[in-house]
Amino acid sequence: MTTRQSKAEAEAEPAATLIWARPEPPARRAPQPQPQPLSRALIVGAALELADADGLEGVSIRRVAAVLEVGPMRLYGYVDTKDELLDLMADAVYAEITPPAPTADHPTQDWQAGLRLIAGLTRRAALRHEWFPELLGGRPHLGPHALAALEARLSVLNSAPGLAGRPAALRRAAAAFHAYLVGALRTELAQRQADRTEGRSEEQWRDAVSPYLRQVLEAGRHPLLAEVIGKAEHPTPGEEFEAGLEIVLNGIAAQVS
């Protein structure tokens, strides 16, 4: 900070480097013919199409520019790096996750029902955009839809008995809920990817490895594993997700009751 620079100005400089703090470039006058129109919304839409088709490895500034039929250099200013593009993409998916605000016709639900709704919306969004869980679990996202989704989650949890007015406990409960979503969704999507890569379903995989497992477990060195596998019910991914979610909700309820 220089002697003429105020503390507020110095603190504002790092914030201005975030894409959320930078306005889009203004529309420019151009010679005829007019260039293809461009905006962050168009850029994100093209990037989402690429990611949904080919995963995050299929997304690049150059490929997005090709979809939009513009030169790659035209994208800079709207987005400066691929990381910024990923932030914008994640925020677009968060828009699908934020639950609607309570209304007279649909009043506020109890906190467990509210978290079930958020979990279901998150899972459906992740199944539509299988790359999305790869962007979760690290630094928090700071886009407007991401912050709205976090606020909604905190608001639901804040209605749980014992959490209102306890921000540290509220944060821990929200973090536990989020960690379950990330882990469960990554596991489910990894299984889907394995099915596609190997060209066989989980049931076919189990049939293929069962002779080996039977031989190993009959040796008696893993009695609990043998019991669990022997009595496995093989629920659907959705049922498995919901069962795990109930364990998390019951755990939070036990902590705040």
Short mmCIF file of C-alpha atoms in Angstrom, two decimals:
data_model
loop_
_atom_site.label_atom_id
_atom_site.label_comp_id
_atom_site.label_asym_id
_atom_site.label_seq_id
_atom_site.Cartn_x
_atom_site.Cartn_y
_atom_site.Cartn_z
CA MET A 1 0.00 0.00 0.00
CA THR A 2 1.42 3.39 -0.98
CA THR A 3 1.21 6.44 1.27
CA ARG A 4 -1.57 7.85 -0.90
CA GLN A 5 -3.53 4.58 -1.08
CA SER A 6 -6.20 4.05 1.53
CA LYS A 7 -6.63 0.75 3.36
CA ALA A 8 -10.02 0.25 1.70
CA GLU A 9 -8.47 0.73 -1.75
CA ALA A 10 -5.70 -1.74 -0.98
CA GLU A 11 -8.15 -4.36 0.25
CA ALA A 12 -10.32 -3.87 -2.84
CA GLU A 13 -7.51 -4.69 -5.27
CA PRO A 14 -7.47 -8.51 -4.69
CA ALA A 15 -11.27 -8.63 -4.82
CA ALA A 16 -11.24 -6.90 -8.19
CA THR A 17 -9.21 -9.76 -9.62
CA LEU A 18 -12.12 -12.17 -9.04
CA ILE A 19 -14.32 -12.70 -12.06
CA TRP A 20 -17.37 -11.97 -9.91
CA ALA A 21 -16.03 -8.46 -9.26
CA ARG A 22 -15.21 -7.66 -12.89
CA PRO A 23 -17.86 -6.42 -15.30
CA GLU A 24 -18.07 -7.86 -18.77
CA PRO A 25 -16.30 -5.90 -21.49
CA PRO A 26 -18.54 -3.22 -23.01
CA ALA A 27 -20.01 -3.76 -26.44
CA ARG A 28 -17.55 -2.41 -28.96
CA ARG A 29 -18.03 -0.72 -32.26
CA ALA A 30 -16.79 -2.90 -35.03
CA PRO A 31 -16.55 -2.59 -38.81
CA GLN A 32 -19.01 -4.41 -40.98
CA PRO A 33 -19.79 -7.23 -40.94
CA GLN A 34 -20.66 -7.31 -37.24
CA PRO A 35 -18.80 -10.02 -35.31
CA GLN A 36 -20.63 -12.83 -33.56
CA PRO A 37 -22.30 -11.53 -30.38
CA LEU A 38 -20.51 -12.58 -27.23
CA SER A 39 -21.27 -12.61 -23.51
CA ARG A 40 -20.34 -14.63 -20.47
CA ALA A 41 -23.73 -16.36 -20.66
CA LEU A 42 -23.00 -17.55 -24.21
CA ILE A 43 -19.49 -18.63 -23.22
CA VAL A 44 -20.77 -20.60 -20.23
CA GLY A 45 -23.53 -22.22 -22.30
CA ALA A 46 -20.99 -23.46 -24.82
CA ALA A 47 -18.67 -24.69 -22.07
CA LEU A 48 -21.51 -26.59 -20.41
CA GLU A 49 -22.29 -28.37 -23.67
CA LEU A 50 -18.67 -29.42 -24.05
CA ALA A 51 -18.35 -30.58 -20.44
CA ASP A 52 -21.61 -32.53 -20.51
CA ALA A 53 -20.42 -34.32 -23.64
CA ASP A 54 -16.71 -34.82 -22.92
CA GLY A 55 -16.07 -33.99 -19.26
CA LEU A 56 -13.88 -31.21 -17.94
CA GLU A 57 -10.94 -32.38 -20.02
CA GLY A 58 -13.00 -31.50 -23.08
CA VAL A 59 -13.30 -27.85 -22.05
CA SER A 60 -10.76 -25.27 -23.18
CA ILE A 61 -10.85 -21.64 -24.21
CA ARG A 62 -10.02 -22.69 -27.76
CA ARG A 63 -12.80 -25.30 -27.96
CA VAL A 64 -15.37 -22.92 -26.50
CA ALA A 65 -14.36 -20.29 -29.04
CA ALA A 66 -14.75 -22.84 -31.83
CA VAL A 67 -18.29 -23.68 -30.69
CA LEU A 68 -19.14 -19.98 -30.67
CA GLU A 69 -17.41 -19.48 -34.04
CA VAL A 70 -15.12 -16.73 -32.76
CA GLY A 71 -11.40 -16.43 -32.31
CA PRO A 72 -10.02 -17.54 -28.90
CA MET A 73 -8.68 -14.06 -28.19
CA ARG A 74 -12.21 -12.65 -28.20
CA LEU A 75 -13.00 -14.66 -25.06
CA TYR A 76 -10.30 -12.97 -23.01
CA GLY A 77 -11.75 -10.12 -21.00
CA TYR A 78 -14.91 -12.14 -20.53
CA VAL A 79 -12.82 -14.92 -18.95
CA ASP A 80 -9.08 -14.72 -18.44
CA THR A 81 -8.30 -18.34 -17.50
CA LYS A 82 -9.81 -21.80 -17.64
CA ASP A 83 -10.19 -21.69 -13.84
CA GLU A 84 -12.44 -18.66 -14.21
CA LEU A 85 -14.44 -20.50 -16.83
CA LEU A 86 -14.86 -23.46 -14.46
CA ASP A 87 -16.06 -21.08 -11.74
CA LEU A 88 -18.70 -19.71 -14.09
CA MET A 89 -19.76 -23.22 -15.09
CA ALA A 90 -20.06 -24.35 -11.48
CA ASP A 91 -22.17 -21.32 -10.67
CA ALA A 92 -24.52 -22.13 -13.54
CA VAL A 93 -25.10 -25.58 -12.01
CA TYR A 94 -25.64 -24.08 -8.56
CA ALA A 95 -28.57 -22.20 -10.12
CA GLU A 96 -30.21 -25.62 -10.60
CA ILE A 97 -29.63 -26.56 -6.95
CA THR A 98 -30.94 -23.57 -5.01
CA PRO A 99 -34.43 -24.48 -3.73
CA PRO A 100 -37.29 -22.07 -4.33
CA ALA A 101 -38.01 -19.56 -1.60
CA PRO A 102 -40.94 -20.40 0.70
CA THR A 103 -44.33 -19.02 -0.35
CA ALA A 104 -47.82 -19.03 1.13
CA ASP A 105 -48.67 -22.09 -0.97
CA HIS A 106 -45.36 -23.81 -0.16
CA PRO A 107 -44.33 -22.75 3.35
CA THR A 108 -41.00 -23.53 4.96
CA GLN A 109 -40.45 -27.24 5.53
CA ASP A 110 -38.90 -28.76 8.61
CA TRP A 111 -35.10 -28.78 8.44
CA GLN A 112 -34.70 -32.47 7.57
CA ALA A 113 -37.20 -32.25 4.71
CA GLY A 114 -35.42 -29.11 3.53
CA LEU A 115 -32.05 -30.86 3.44
CA ARG A 116 -33.58 -33.84 1.63
CA LEU A 117 -34.86 -31.43 -1.02
CA ILE A 118 -31.44 -29.79 -1.41
CA ALA A 119 -29.73 -33.21 -1.55
CA GLY A 120 -32.15 -34.40 -4.24
CA LEU A 121 -31.65 -31.25 -6.32
CA THR A 122 -27.88 -31.62 -5.99
CA ARG A 123 -27.93 -35.26 -7.06
CA ARG A 124 -30.14 -34.57 -10.07
CA ALA A 125 -27.87 -31.71 -11.15
CA ALA A 126 -24.80 -33.94 -10.73
CA LEU A 127 -26.36 -36.68 -12.86
CA ARG A 128 -27.05 -34.11 -15.59
CA HIS A 129 -23.55 -32.63 -15.30
CA GLU A 130 -21.31 -35.50 -14.23
CA TRP A 131 -18.25 -33.26 -14.10
CA PHE A 132 -19.78 -31.01 -11.44
CA PRO A 133 -18.77 -33.03 -8.33
CA GLU A 134 -15.15 -32.84 -9.51
CA LEU A 135 -15.29 -29.11 -8.75
CA LEU A 136 -16.62 -29.62 -5.23
CA GLY A 137 -14.73 -30.22 -2.02
CA GLY A 138 -11.94 -27.67 -2.42
CA ARG A 139 -12.13 -23.90 -2.17
CA PRO A 140 -15.72 -22.69 -1.75
CA HIS A 141 -17.35 -21.22 -4.83
CA LEU A 142 -18.12 -17.52 -4.59
CA GLY A 143 -20.47 -16.95 -7.52
CA PRO A 144 -23.95 -15.50 -6.88
CA HIS A 145 -25.79 -18.81 -7.32
CA ALA A 146 -23.24 -20.69 -5.22
CA LEU A 147 -23.61 -18.19 -2.40
CA ALA A 148 -27.41 -18.36 -2.69
CA ALA A 149 -27.26 -22.16 -2.48
CA LEU A 150 -25.05 -21.96 0.61
CA GLU A 151 -27.36 -19.40 2.20
CA ALA A 152 -30.34 -21.69 1.54
CA ARG A 153 -28.53 -24.62 3.15
CA LEU A 154 -27.61 -22.57 6.19
CA SER A 155 -31.13 -21.19 6.44
CA VAL A 156 -32.60 -24.69 6.49
CA LEU A 157 -30.14 -25.88 9.12
CA ASN A 158 -30.67 -22.74 11.18
CA SER A 159 -34.26 -23.85 11.72
CA ALA A 160 -33.10 -27.05 13.44
CA PRO A 161 -33.57 -26.97 17.21
CA GLY A 162 -30.25 -26.25 18.86
CA LEU A 163 -28.52 -24.67 15.86
CA ALA A 164 -30.06 -21.21 15.73
CA GLY A 165 -27.70 -18.67 17.23
CA ARG A 166 -24.75 -21.09 17.22
CA PRO A 167 -22.75 -20.19 14.08
CA ALA A 168 -19.87 -22.60 14.80
CA ALA A 169 -22.23 -25.56 15.21
CA LEU A 170 -24.19 -24.40 12.16
CA ARG A 171 -21.02 -24.34 10.08
CA ARG A 172 -19.99 -27.83 11.21
CA ALA A 173 -23.43 -29.28 10.42
CA ALA A 174 -23.41 -27.66 6.97
CA ALA A 175 -19.89 -28.96 6.33
CA ALA A 176 -20.88 -32.52 7.30
CA PHE A 177 -23.90 -32.40 5.00
CA HIS A 178 -21.80 -31.03 2.14
CA ALA A 179 -19.07 -33.64 2.68
CA TYR A 180 -21.64 -36.41 2.42
CA LEU A 181 -23.02 -35.02 -0.84
CA VAL A 182 -19.57 -34.70 -2.39
CA GLY A 183 -18.42 -38.16 -1.35
CA ALA A 184 -21.63 -39.96 -2.23
CA LEU A 185 -21.96 -38.30 -5.63
CA ARG A 186 -18.34 -38.86 -6.58
CA THR A 187 -18.69 -42.54 -5.66
CA GLU A 188 -21.89 -42.96 -7.67
CA LEU A 189 -20.49 -41.19 -10.71
CA ALA A 190 -17.23 -43.15 -10.53
CA GLN A 191 -19.33 -46.31 -10.69
CA ARG A 192 -21.21 -45.01 -13.72
CA GLN A 193 -17.92 -44.17 -15.40
CA ALA A 194 -16.58 -47.65 -14.63
CA ASP A 195 -19.69 -49.20 -16.19
CA ARG A 196 -19.11 -47.22 -19.39
CA THR A 197 -15.36 -47.80 -19.49
CA GLU A 198 -15.60 -51.56 -18.91
CA GLY A 199 -18.76 -52.03 -20.94
CA ARG A 200 -20.49 -53.96 -18.17
CA SER A 201 -22.86 -53.21 -15.31
CA GLU A 202 -22.08 -53.45 -11.61
CA GLU A 203 -24.11 -56.67 -11.47
CA GLN A 204 -22.00 -58.15 -14.28
CA TRP A 205 -18.84 -57.05 -12.46
CA ARG A 206 -20.02 -58.73 -9.25
CA ASP A 207 -20.70 -61.96 -11.15
CA ALA A 208 -17.20 -61.83 -12.62
CA VAL A 209 -15.37 -61.33 -9.31
CA SER A 210 -17.60 -63.49 -7.09
CA PRO A 211 -15.56 -66.73 -7.53
CA TYR A 212 -12.42 -64.98 -6.31
CA LEU A 213 -14.20 -63.28 -3.42
CA ARG A 214 -15.85 -66.53 -2.37
CA GLN A 215 -12.48 -68.28 -2.28
CA VAL A 216 -10.90 -65.48 -0.22
CA LEU A 217 -13.77 -65.15 2.24
CA GLU A 218 -14.09 -68.88 2.83
CA ALA A 219 -10.61 -68.79 4.37
CA GLY A 220 -12.20 -67.07 7.36
CA ARG A 221 -9.80 -64.16 7.74
CA HIS A 222 -12.47 -61.54 7.05
CA PRO A 223 -15.60 -62.68 8.94
CA LEU A 224 -17.39 -59.33 9.08
CA LEU A 225 -16.71 -58.65 5.41
CA ALA A 226 -18.05 -62.10 4.57
CA GLU A 227 -21.24 -61.43 6.56
CA VAL A 228 -21.78 -58.01 4.97
CA ILE A 229 -21.23 -59.29 1.43
CA GLY A 230 -23.28 -62.42 2.04
CA LYS A 231 -26.29 -60.39 3.15
CA ALA A 232 -25.88 -57.49 0.73
CA GLU A 233 -29.17 -56.22 -0.71
CA HIS A 234 -27.70 -54.31 -3.71
CA PRO A 235 -29.94 -51.21 -3.59
CA THR A 236 -30.19 -48.84 -6.52
CA PRO A 237 -27.85 -45.82 -6.51
CA GLY A 238 -30.77 -43.59 -5.56
CA GLU A 239 -31.73 -45.82 -2.65
CA GLU A 240 -28.12 -45.97 -1.48
CA PHE A 241 -27.87 -42.19 -1.63
CA GLU A 242 -31.06 -41.69 0.36
CA ALA A 243 -30.07 -44.27 2.99
CA GLY A 244 -26.71 -42.60 3.56
CA LEU A 245 -28.38 -39.21 3.72
CA GLU A 246 -30.68 -40.42 6.51
CA ILE A 247 -27.65 -41.50 8.55
CA VAL A 248 -26.20 -38.00 8.18
CA LEU A 249 -29.49 -36.32 9.10
CA ASN A 250 -29.91 -38.57 12.12
CA GLY A 251 -26.37 -37.73 13.19
CA ILE A 252 -27.03 -34.00 12.94
CA ALA A 253 -30.32 -34.42 14.83
CA ALA A 254 -28.54 -36.30 17.61
CA GLN A 255 -26.00 -33.50 17.95
CA VAL A 256 -28.54 -30.70 18.20
CA SER A 257 -31.32 -32.38 20.19
#
